Every structure is written in C-alpha cells, then in structure tokens.
Amino acid sequence: MSLPIDIKYVRLISSRLRNFKQKNSYLWNFSCPFCGDSQTNKLKARGYVYAKGNDLFYRCHNCGVGTNAANLIKQVDSALHGEYVLERYKSGESNTFVRKVTQHPHYTYHNHDLANQKSKEYSNTQNGYQTCQVDIFV
Ligand SMILES: [Zn+2]
C-alpha cells in the first residue's frame, strides 16, 4: 500500500506549495512548483495531485507537466524525496532493506522492478551493514 505514504508526503510538502487546497479525499490543488504558476498572478493554481490506482500523480494545466508523486516531491524538497523513496521501499520489502554483509565494502548497482516501476538500487556497505537506497524512474 503506497497510497497512504504518497498522501503523507504530499501533506509534508503542502506548506511549501502556494495556494494549497485539498479538494476531496484524493484530489489536491495548488500553484505549480515546476512553472511557478504564475509569476504575474499569484492566485493562479493549476497544479493537481490525484490518485490513480494505488499511487498519486501530478498534472499542471498551465505548463502541462505530468509526473508521479516522487518527482513532485523531488522538485519541492530533494532531501524529503530521499526519505520518501526509502519509506516506499521499506513498505514493500522491509526485510531486505538492511542486511548484514561481511565483505567487499563498495557500492553495488543493480536494476530491479519495484512496484512495476523502473528503479535502480544502490547499496553501500558501512560498519558491516549494507544499506540500500532506491531511485524510482518514470
Ligand atoms: Zn506548471
């Protein structure tokens, strides 16, 4: 279940989104952080977050950008985006998130399919534990 996580992070970035309003349970409206929507009229709000399946997506009716919640969060707060991908990853595969390793302290890369999205996992070995981080690509 990733929808509750997506909603949690949209709420976390909401204070940084101009004219942020929740329209209904699964629809939010605010000024687009990609195009500035708009520079001349600060009351304009043409960006929408909406639910589709088990995920949230974003679309702006001014600049036309359409993307997933991950890229919206990344645009607003890249540090928070890091926490978001970790939380999404942990919710799906908690037991493989941190695993004990005994050798080769170096980064390893491999691609895998995470919740049907293309993703890249990179791992770092530290203090005998391997921590994994996942980037999700659209
Ligand atoms: Zn826009």
JSON list of N, CA and C and ligand atoms in Angstrom, two decimals, residues 32-37 58 60-65, ligand 1:
[
{"chain": "A", "resi": 32, "resn": "CYS", "atom": "N", "xyz": [1.61, 25.46, -9.37]},
{"chain": "A", "resi": 32, "resn": "CYS", "atom": "CA", "xyz": [2.60, 24.51, -9.87]},
{"chain": "A", "resi": 32, "resn": "CYS", "atom": "C", "xyz": [4.04, 24.92, -9.50]},
{"chain": "A", "resi": 33, "resn": "PRO", "atom": "N", "xyz": [4.78, 24.03, -8.79]},
{"chain": "A", "resi": 33, "resn": "PRO", "atom": "CA", "xyz": [6.17, 24.35, -8.44]},
{"chain": "A", "resi": 33, "resn": "PRO", "atom": "C", "xyz": [7.13, 24.19, -9.61]},
{"chain": "A", "resi": 34, "resn": "PHE", "atom": "N", "xyz": [6.66, 23.62, -10.73]},
{"chain": "A", "resi": 34, "resn": "PHE", "atom": "CA", "xyz": [7.55, 23.45, -11.89]},
{"chain": "A", "resi": 34, "resn": "PHE", "atom": "C", "xyz": [7.60, 24.74, -12.73]},
{"chain": "A", "resi": 35, "resn": "CYS", "atom": "N", "xyz": [6.43, 25.37, -12.97]},
{"chain": "A", "resi": 35, "resn": "CYS", "atom": "CA", "xyz": [6.41, 26.55, -13.84]},
{"chain": "A", "resi": 35, "resn": "CYS", "atom": "C", "xyz": [6.20, 27.85, -13.07]},
{"chain": "A", "resi": 36, "resn": "GLY", "atom": "N", "xyz": [5.92, 27.75, -11.75]},
{"chain": "A", "resi": 36, "resn": "GLY", "atom": "CA", "xyz": [5.73, 28.98, -10.97]},
{"chain": "A", "resi": 36, "resn": "GLY", "atom": "C", "xyz": [4.31, 29.48, -10.96]},
{"chain": "A", "resi": 37, "resn": "ASP", "atom": "N", "xyz": [3.52, 29.09, -11.90]},
{"chain": "A", "resi": 37, "resn": "ASP", "atom": "CA", "xyz": [2.06, 29.24, -12.00]},
{"chain": "A", "resi": 37, "resn": "ASP", "atom": "C", "xyz": [1.42, 30.26, -11.05]},
{"chain": "A", "resi": 58, "resn": "TYR", "atom": "N", "xyz": [0.74, 13.78, -10.54]},
{"chain": "A", "resi": 58, "resn": "TYR", "atom": "CA", "xyz": [0.65, 15.23, -10.58]},
{"chain": "A", "resi": 58, "resn": "TYR", "atom": "C", "xyz": [0.50, 15.71, -12.02]},
{"chain": "A", "resi": 60, "resn": "CYS", "atom": "N", "xyz": [-0.08, 19.60, -14.25]},
{"chain": "A", "resi": 60, "resn": "CYS", "atom": "CA", "xyz": [-0.30, 21.04, -14.26]},
{"chain": "A", "resi": 60, "resn": "CYS", "atom": "C", "xyz": [-1.00, 21.42, -15.55]},
{"chain": "A", "resi": 61, "resn": "HIS", "atom": "N", "xyz": [-2.10, 22.17, -15.43]},
{"chain": "A", "resi": 61, "resn": "HIS", "atom": "CA", "xyz": [-2.85, 22.60, -16.61]},
{"chain": "A", "resi": 61, "resn": "HIS", "atom": "C", "xyz": [-2.31, 23.88, -17.20]},
{"chain": "A", "resi": 62, "resn": "ASN", "atom": "N", "xyz": [-1.23, 24.40, -16.62]},
{"chain": "A", "resi": 62, "resn": "ASN", "atom": "CA", "xyz": [-0.57, 25.57, -17.21]},
{"chain": "A", "resi": 62, "resn": "ASN", "atom": "C", "xyz": [0.60, 25.13, -18.07]},
{"chain": "A", "resi": 63, "resn": "CYS", "atom": "N", "xyz": [1.59, 24.44, -17.48]},
{"chain": "A", "resi": 63, "resn": "CYS", "atom": "CA", "xyz": [2.78, 24.06, -18.25]},
{"chain": "A", "resi": 63, "resn": "CYS", "atom": "C", "xyz": [2.65, 22.66, -18.84]},
{"chain": "A", "resi": 64, "resn": "GLY", "atom": "N", "xyz": [1.66, 21.91, -18.41]},
{"chain": "A", "resi": 64, "resn": "GLY", "atom": "CA", "xyz": [1.43, 20.60, -18.99]},
{"chain": "A", "resi": 64, "resn": "GLY", "atom": "C", "xyz": [2.26, 19.47, -18.40]},
{"chain": "A", "resi": 65, "resn": "VAL", "atom": "N", "xyz": [3.06, 19.76, -17.37]},
{"chain": "A", "resi": 65, "resn": "VAL", "atom": "CA", "xyz": [3.88, 18.70, -16.80]},
{"chain": "A", "resi": 65, "resn": "VAL", "atom": "C", "xyz": [2.98, 17.63, -16.18]},
{"chain": "B", "resi": 1, "resn": "ZN", "atom": "ZN", "xyz": [3.11, 24.10, -14.27]}
]
